[in-house]
mmCIF file of N, CA and C in Angstrom:
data_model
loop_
_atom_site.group_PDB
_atom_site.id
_atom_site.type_symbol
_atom_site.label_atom_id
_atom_site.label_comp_id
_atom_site.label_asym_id
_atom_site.label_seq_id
_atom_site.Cartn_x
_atom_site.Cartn_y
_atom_site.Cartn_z
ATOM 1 N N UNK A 1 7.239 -8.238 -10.482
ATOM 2 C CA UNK A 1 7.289 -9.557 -9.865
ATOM 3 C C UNK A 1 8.350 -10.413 -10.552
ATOM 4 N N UNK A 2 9.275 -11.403 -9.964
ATOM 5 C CA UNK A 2 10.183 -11.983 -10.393
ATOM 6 C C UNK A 2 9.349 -13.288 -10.184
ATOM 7 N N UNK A 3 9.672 -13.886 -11.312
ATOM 8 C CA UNK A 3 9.102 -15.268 -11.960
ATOM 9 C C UNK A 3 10.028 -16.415 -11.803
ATOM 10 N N UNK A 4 11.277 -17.091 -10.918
ATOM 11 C CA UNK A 4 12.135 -18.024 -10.827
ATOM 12 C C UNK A 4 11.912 -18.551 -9.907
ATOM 13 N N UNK A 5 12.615 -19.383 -9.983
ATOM 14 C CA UNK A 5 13.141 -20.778 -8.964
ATOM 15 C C UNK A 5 14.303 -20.935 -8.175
ATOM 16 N N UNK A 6 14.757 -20.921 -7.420
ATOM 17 C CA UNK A 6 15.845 -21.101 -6.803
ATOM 18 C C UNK A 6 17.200 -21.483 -7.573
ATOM 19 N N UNK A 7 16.999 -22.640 -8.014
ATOM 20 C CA UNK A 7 17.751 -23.519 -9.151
ATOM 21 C C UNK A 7 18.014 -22.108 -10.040
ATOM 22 N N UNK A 8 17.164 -21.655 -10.470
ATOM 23 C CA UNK A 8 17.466 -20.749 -11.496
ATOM 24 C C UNK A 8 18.320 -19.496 -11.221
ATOM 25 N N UNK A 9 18.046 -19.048 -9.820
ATOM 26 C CA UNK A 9 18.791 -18.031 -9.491
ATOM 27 C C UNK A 9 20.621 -18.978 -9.096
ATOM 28 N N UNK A 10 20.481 -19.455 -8.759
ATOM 29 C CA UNK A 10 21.918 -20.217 -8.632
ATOM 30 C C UNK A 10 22.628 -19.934 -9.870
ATOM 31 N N UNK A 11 21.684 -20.212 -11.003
ATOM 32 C CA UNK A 11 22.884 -20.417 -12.742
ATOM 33 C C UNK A 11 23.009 -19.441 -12.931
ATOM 34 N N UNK A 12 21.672 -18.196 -12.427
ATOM 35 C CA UNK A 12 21.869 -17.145 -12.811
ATOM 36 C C UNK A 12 22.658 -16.348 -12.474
ATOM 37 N N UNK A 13 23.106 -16.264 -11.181
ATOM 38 C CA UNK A 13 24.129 -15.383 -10.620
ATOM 39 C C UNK A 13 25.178 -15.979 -9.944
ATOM 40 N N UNK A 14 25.567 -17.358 -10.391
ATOM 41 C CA UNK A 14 26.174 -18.628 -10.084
ATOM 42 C C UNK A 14 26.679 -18.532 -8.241
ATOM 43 N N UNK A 15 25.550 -18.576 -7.458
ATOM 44 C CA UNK A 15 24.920 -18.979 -6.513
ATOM 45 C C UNK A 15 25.816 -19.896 -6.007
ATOM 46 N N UNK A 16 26.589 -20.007 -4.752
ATOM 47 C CA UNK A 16 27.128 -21.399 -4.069
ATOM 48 C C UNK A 16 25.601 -22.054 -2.917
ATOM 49 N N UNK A 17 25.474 -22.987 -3.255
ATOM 50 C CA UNK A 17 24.468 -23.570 -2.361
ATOM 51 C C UNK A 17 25.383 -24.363 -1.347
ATOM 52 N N UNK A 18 25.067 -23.605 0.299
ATOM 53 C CA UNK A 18 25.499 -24.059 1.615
ATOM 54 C C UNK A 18 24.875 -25.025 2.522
ATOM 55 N N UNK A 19 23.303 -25.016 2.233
ATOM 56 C CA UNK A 19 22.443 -25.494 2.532
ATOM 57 C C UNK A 19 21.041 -25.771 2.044
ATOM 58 N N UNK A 20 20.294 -26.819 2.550
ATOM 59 C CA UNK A 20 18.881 -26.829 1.597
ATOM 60 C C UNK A 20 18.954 -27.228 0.168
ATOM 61 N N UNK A 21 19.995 -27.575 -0.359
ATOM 62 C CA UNK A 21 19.877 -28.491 -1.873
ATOM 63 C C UNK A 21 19.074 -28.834 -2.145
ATOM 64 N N UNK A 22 18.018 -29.721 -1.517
ATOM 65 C CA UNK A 22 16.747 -30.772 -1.664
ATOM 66 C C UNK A 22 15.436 -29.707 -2.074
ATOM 67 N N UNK A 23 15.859 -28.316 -1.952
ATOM 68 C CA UNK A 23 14.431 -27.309 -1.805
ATOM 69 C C UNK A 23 14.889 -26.483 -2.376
ATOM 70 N N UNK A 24 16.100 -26.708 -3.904
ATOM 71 C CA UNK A 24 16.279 -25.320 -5.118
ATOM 72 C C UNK A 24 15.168 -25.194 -6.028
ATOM 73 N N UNK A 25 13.793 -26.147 -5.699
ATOM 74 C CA UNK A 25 13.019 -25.762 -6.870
ATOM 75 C C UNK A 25 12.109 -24.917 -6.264
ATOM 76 N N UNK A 26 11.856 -24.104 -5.090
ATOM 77 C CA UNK A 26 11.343 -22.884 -4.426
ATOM 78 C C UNK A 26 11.233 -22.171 -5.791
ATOM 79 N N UNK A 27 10.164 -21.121 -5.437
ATOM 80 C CA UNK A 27 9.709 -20.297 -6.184
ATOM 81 C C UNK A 27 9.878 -19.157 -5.508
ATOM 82 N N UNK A 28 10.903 -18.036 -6.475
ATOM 83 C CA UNK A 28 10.629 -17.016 -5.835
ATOM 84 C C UNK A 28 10.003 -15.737 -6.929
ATOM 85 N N UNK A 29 9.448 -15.093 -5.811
ATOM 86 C CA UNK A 29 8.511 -13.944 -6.261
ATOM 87 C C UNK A 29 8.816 -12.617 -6.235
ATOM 88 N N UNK A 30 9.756 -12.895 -5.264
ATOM 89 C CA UNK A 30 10.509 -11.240 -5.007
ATOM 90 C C UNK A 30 11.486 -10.900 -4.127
ATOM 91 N N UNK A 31 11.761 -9.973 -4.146
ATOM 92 C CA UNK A 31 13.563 -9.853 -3.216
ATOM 93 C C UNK A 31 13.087 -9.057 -2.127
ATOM 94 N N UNK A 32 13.846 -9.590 -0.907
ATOM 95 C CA UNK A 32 13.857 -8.433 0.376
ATOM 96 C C UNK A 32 15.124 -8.509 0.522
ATOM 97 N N UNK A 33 15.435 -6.928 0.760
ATOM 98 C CA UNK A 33 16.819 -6.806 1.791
ATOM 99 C C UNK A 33 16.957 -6.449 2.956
ATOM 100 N N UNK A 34 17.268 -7.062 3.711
ATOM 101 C CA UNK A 34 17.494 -6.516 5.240
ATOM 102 C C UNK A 34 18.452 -7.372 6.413
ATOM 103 N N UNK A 35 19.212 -6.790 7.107
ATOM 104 C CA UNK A 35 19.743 -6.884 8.374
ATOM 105 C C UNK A 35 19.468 -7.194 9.455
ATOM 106 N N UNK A 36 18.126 -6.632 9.849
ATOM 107 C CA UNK A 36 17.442 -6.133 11.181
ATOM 108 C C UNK A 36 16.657 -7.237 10.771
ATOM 109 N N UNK A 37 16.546 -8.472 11.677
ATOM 110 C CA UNK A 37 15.785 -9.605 11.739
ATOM 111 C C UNK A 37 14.438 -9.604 12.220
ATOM 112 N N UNK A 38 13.903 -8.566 13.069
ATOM 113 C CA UNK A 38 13.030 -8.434 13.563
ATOM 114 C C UNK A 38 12.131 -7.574 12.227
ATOM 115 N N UNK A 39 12.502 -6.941 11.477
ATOM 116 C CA UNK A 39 12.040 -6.242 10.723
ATOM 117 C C UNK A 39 12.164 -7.627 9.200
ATOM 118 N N UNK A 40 12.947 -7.816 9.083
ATOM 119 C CA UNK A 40 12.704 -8.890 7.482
ATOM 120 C C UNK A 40 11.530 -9.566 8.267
ATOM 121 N N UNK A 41 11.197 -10.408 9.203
ATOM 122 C CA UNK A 41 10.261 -10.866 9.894
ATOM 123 C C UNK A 41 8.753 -10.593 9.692
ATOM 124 N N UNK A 42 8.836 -8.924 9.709
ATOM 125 C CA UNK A 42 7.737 -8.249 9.577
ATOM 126 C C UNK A 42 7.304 -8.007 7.975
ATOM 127 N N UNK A 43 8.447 -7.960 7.510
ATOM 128 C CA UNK A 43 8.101 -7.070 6.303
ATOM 129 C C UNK A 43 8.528 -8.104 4.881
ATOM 130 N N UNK A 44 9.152 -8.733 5.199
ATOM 131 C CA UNK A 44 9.514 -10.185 4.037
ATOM 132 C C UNK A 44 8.064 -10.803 3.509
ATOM 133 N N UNK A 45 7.473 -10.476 2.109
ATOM 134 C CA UNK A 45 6.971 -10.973 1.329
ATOM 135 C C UNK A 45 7.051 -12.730 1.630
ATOM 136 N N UNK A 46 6.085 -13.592 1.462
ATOM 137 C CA UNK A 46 6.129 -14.889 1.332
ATOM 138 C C UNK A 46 6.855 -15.142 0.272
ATOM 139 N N UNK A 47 7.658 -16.279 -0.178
ATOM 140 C CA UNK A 47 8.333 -16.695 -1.150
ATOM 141 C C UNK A 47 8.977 -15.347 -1.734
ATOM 142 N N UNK A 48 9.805 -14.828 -0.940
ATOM 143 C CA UNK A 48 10.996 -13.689 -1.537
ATOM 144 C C UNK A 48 12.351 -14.834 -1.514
ATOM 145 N N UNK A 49 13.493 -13.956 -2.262
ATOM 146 C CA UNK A 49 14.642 -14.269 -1.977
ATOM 147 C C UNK A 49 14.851 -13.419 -0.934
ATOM 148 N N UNK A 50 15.570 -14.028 0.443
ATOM 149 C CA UNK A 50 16.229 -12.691 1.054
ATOM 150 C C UNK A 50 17.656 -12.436 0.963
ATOM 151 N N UNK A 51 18.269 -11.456 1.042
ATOM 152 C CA UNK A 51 19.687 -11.209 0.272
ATOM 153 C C UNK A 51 19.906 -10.207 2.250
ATOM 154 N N UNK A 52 21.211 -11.194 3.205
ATOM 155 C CA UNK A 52 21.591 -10.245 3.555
ATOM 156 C C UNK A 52 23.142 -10.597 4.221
ATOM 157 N N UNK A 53 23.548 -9.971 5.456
ATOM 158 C CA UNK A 53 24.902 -10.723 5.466
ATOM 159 C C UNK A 53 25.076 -11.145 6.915
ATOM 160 N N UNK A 54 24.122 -11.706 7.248
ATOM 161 C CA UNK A 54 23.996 -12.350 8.668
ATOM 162 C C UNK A 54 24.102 -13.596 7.960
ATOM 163 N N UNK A 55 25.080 -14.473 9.139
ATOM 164 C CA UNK A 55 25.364 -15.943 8.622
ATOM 165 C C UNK A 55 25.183 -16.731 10.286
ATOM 166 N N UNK A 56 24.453 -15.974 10.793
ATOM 167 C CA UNK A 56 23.871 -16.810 12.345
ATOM 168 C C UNK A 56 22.748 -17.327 11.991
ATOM 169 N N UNK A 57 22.630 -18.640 12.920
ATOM 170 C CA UNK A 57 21.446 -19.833 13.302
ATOM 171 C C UNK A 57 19.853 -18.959 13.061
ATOM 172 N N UNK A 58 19.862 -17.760 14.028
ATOM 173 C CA UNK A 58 18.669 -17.025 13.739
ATOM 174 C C UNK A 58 18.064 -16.510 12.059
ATOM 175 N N UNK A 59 18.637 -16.847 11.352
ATOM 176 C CA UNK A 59 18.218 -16.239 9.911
ATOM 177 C C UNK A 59 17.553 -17.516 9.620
ATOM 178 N N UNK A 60 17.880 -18.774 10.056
ATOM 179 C CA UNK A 60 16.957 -19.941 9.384
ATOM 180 C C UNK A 60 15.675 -19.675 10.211
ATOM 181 N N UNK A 61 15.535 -19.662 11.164
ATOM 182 C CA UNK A 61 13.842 -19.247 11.918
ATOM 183 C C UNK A 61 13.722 -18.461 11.658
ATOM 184 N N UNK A 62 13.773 -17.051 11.341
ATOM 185 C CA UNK A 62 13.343 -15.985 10.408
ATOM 186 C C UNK A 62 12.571 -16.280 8.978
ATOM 187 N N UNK A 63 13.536 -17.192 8.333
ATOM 188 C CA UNK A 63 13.494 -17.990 7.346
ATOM 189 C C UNK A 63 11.912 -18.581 7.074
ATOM 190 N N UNK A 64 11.940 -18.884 8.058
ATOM 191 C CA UNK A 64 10.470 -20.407 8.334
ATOM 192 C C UNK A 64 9.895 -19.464 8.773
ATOM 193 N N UNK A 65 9.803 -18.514 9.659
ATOM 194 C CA UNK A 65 8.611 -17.577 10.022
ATOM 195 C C UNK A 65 7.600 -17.158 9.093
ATOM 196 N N UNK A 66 8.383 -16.537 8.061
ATOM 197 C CA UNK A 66 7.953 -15.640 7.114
ATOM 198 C C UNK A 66 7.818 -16.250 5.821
ATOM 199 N N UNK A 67 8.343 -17.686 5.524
ATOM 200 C CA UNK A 67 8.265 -18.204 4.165
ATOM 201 C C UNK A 67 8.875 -17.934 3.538
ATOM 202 N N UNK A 68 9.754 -17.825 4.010
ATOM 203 C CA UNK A 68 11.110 -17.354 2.529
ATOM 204 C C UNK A 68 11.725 -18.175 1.792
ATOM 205 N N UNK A 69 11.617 -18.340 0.421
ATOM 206 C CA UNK A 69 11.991 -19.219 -0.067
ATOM 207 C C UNK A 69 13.455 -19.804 -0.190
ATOM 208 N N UNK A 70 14.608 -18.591 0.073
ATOM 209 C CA UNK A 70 15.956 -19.024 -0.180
ATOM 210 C C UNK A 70 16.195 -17.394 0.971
ATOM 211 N N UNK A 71 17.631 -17.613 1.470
ATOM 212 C CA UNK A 71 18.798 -17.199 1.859
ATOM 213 C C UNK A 71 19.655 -17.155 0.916
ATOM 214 N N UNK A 72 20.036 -15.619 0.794
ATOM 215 C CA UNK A 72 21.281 -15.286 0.122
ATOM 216 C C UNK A 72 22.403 -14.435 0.914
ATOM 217 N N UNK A 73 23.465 -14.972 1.447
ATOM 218 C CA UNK A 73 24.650 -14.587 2.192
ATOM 219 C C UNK A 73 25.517 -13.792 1.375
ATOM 220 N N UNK A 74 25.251 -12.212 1.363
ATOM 221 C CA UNK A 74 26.280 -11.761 0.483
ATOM 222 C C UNK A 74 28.173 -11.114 1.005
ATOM 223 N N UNK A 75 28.981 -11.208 0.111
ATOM 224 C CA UNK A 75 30.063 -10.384 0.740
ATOM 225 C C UNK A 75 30.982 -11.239 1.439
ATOM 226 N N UNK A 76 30.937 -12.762 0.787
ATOM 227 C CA UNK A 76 31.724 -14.030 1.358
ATOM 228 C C UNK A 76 31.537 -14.214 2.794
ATOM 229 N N UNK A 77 30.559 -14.040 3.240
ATOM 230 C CA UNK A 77 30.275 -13.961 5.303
ATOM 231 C C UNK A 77 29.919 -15.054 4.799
ATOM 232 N N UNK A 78 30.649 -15.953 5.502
ATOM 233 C CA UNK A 78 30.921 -17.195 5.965
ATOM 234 C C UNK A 78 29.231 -18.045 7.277
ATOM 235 N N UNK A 79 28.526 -18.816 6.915
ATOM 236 C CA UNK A 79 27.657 -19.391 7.236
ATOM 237 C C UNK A 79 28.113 -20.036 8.333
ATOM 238 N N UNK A 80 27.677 -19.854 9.640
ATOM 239 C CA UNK A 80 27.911 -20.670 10.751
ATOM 240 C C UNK A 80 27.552 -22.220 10.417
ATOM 241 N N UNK A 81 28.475 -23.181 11.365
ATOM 242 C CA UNK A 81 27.705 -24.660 10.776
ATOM 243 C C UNK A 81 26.866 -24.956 11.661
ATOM 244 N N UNK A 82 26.460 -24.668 12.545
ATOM 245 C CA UNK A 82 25.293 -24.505 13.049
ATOM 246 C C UNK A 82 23.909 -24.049 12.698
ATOM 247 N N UNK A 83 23.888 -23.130 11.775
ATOM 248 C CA UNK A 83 23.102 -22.564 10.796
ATOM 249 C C UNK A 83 23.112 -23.626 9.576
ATOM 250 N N UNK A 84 23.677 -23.967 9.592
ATOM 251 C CA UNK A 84 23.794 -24.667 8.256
ATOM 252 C C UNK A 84 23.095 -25.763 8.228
ATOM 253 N N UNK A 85 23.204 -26.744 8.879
ATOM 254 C CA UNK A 85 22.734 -27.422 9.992
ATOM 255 C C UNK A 85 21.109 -27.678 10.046
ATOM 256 N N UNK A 86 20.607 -26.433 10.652
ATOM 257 C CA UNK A 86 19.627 -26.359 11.350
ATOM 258 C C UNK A 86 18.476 -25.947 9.753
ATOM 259 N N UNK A 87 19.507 -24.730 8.917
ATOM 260 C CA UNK A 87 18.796 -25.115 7.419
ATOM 261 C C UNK A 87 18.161 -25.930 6.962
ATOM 262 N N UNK A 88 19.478 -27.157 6.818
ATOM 263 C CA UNK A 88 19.276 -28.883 6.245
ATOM 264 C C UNK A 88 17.738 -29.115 7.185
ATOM 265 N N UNK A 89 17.784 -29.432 8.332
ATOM 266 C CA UNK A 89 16.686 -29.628 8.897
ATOM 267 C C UNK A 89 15.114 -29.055 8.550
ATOM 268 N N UNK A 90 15.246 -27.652 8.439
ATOM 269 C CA UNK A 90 14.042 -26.867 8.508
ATOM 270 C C UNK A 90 13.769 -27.112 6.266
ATOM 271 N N UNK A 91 14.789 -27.559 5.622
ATOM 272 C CA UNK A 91 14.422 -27.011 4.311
ATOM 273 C C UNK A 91 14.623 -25.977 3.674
ATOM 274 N N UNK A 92 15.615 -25.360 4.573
ATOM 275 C CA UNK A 92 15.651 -23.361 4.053
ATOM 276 C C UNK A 92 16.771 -23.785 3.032
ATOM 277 N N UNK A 93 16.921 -23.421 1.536
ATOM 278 C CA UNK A 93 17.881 -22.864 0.616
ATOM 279 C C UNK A 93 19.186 -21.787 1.167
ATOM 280 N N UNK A 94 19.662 -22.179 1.735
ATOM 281 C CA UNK A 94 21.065 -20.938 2.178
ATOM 282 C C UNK A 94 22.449 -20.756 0.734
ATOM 283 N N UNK A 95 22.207 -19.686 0.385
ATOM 284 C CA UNK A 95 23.581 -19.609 -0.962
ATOM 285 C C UNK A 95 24.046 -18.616 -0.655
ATOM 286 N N UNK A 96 25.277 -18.520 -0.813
ATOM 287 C CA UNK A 96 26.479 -17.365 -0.605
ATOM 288 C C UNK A 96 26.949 -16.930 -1.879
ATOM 289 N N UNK A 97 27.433 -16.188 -1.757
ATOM 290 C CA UNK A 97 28.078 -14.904 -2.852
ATOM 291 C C UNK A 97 29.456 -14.096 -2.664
ATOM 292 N N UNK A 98 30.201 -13.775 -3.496
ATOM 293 C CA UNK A 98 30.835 -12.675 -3.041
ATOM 294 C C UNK A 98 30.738 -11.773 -3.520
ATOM 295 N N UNK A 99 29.968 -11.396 -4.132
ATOM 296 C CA UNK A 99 29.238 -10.062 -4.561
ATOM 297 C C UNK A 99 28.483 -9.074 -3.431
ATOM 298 N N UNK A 100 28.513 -7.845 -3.390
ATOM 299 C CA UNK A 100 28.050 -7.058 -2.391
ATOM 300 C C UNK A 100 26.665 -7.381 -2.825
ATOM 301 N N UNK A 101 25.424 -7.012 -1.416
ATOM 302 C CA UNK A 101 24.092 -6.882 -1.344
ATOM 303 C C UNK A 101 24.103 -6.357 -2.687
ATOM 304 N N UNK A 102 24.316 -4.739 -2.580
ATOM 305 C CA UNK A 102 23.715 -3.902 -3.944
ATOM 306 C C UNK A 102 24.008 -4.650 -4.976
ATOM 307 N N UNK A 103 25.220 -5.502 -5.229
ATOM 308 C CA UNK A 103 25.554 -6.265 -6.344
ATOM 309 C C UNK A 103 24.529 -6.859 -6.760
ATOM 310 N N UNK A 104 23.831 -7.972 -5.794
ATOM 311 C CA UNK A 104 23.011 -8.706 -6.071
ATOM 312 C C UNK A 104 21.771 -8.651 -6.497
ATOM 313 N N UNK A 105 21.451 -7.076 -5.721
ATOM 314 C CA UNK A 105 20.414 -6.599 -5.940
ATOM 315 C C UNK A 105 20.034 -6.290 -7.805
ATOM 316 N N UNK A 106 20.932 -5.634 -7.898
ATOM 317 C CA UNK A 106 21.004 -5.058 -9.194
ATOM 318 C C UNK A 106 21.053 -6.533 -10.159
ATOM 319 N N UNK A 107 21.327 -7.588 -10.157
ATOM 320 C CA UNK A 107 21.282 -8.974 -10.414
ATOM 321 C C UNK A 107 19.602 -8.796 -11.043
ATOM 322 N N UNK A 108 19.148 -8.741 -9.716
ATOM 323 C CA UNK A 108 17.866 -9.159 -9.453
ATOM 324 C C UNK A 108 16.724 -7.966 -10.375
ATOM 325 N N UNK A 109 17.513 -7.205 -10.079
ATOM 326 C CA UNK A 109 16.845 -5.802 -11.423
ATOM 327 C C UNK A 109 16.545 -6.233 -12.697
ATOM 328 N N UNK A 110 17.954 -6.563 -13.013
ATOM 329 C CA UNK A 110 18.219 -6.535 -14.498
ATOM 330 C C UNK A 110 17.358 -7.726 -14.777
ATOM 331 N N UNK A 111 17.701 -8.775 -13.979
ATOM 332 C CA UNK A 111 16.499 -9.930 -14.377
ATOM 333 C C UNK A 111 15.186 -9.701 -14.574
ATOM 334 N N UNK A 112 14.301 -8.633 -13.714
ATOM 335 C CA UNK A 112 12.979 -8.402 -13.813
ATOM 336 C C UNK A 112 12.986 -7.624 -14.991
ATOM 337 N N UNK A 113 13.633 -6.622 -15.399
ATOM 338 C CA UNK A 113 13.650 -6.355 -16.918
ATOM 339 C C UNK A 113 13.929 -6.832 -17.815
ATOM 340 N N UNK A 114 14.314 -7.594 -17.999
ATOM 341 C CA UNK A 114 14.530 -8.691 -19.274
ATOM 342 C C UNK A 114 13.538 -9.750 -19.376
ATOM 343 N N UNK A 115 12.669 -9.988 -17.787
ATOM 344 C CA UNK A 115 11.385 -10.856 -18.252
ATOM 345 C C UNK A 115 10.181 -10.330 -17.146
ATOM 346 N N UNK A 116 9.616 -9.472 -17.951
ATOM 347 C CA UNK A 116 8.608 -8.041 -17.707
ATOM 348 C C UNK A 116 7.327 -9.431 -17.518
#
């Protein structure tokens, strides 16, 4: 189980925040990765980070469906402002990266081993 905050994952993997500023003190508990929206939907843990590289409007209602605490845009894919937008509104955390998924992932590893 990963023990942070939003805020925290930002310093930690120096995180650009696109959207949702007002809601970096989210708690997250654990990471999902996925593409297939219909499936993170299903299978996204409450309060996960999700790490993927869809930057359409639909990832913020995904977002709110399932409780996800933050959006992570990896691989510099560029955030629609429409999405961005609709974030601010709903409260969703949206941060970008240019680090690949696996990059991030492995981020997210090394962190759970260093605080077991």
């Amino acid at each position: 189980m990963i023990d942070l905050t939003v805020s925290d994952a930002i310093d930690l993997f120096e995180l650009k925040v696109v959207a949702g500023a007002s809601h970096i003190d989210n708690k997250i508990s654990s990471v999902h990765i996925g593409d297939l929206l219909s499936f993170v939907m299903d299978k996204a843990e409450a309060g996960c980070a999700w790490i993927t590289i869809h930057g359409q409007l639909n990832i913020v209602a995904v977002a709110v469906l399932a409780n996800i605490s933050c959006i992570i845009v990896s691989e510099n894919v560029k955030v629609a402002d429409d999405t961005i937008k609709r974030a601010e509104l709903e409260g969703v955390p949206i941060l970008t990266t240019s680090r690949t998924t696996f990059d991030m992932v492995k981020e997210f590893v090394l962190y759970e081993r260093a605080h077991p």
